[in-house]
């Protein structure tokens, strides 16, 4: 229904039976599995340290047009986003993110 918030359910990628059941269409399920296999072959596993250093970028799939995946994307984006880091000062000191003057 237009304007109604889409429901979101997280299913583990490892639970192929539940995914197939939720999709309910053999052709779409086969396409999803093919796409998933291609992604697995073409992209390295997510490395949290590389992500934090900006050496890796996470990739998300969803549809903003159908409001599918927008909220989970934003939730994950916030969780994966870089946290404030210490900043070096001129006199070999460090300004910590917890300091009141940190901006």
Coordinates of C-alpha atoms in Angstrom, one line a residue, residues 61-70:
X61 CA 21.3 -3.5 -2.1
X62 CA 17.7 -2.5 -1.8
X63 CA 15.0 -0.4 -3.5
X64 CA 14.3 3.2 -2.4
X65 CA 11.5 3.2 -5.0
X66 CA 9.6 0.4 -3.2
X67 CA 10.9 1.4 0.3
X68 CA 12.6 -1.9 0.5
X69 CA 15.9 -1.9 2.3
X70 CA 16.1 1.8 3.1

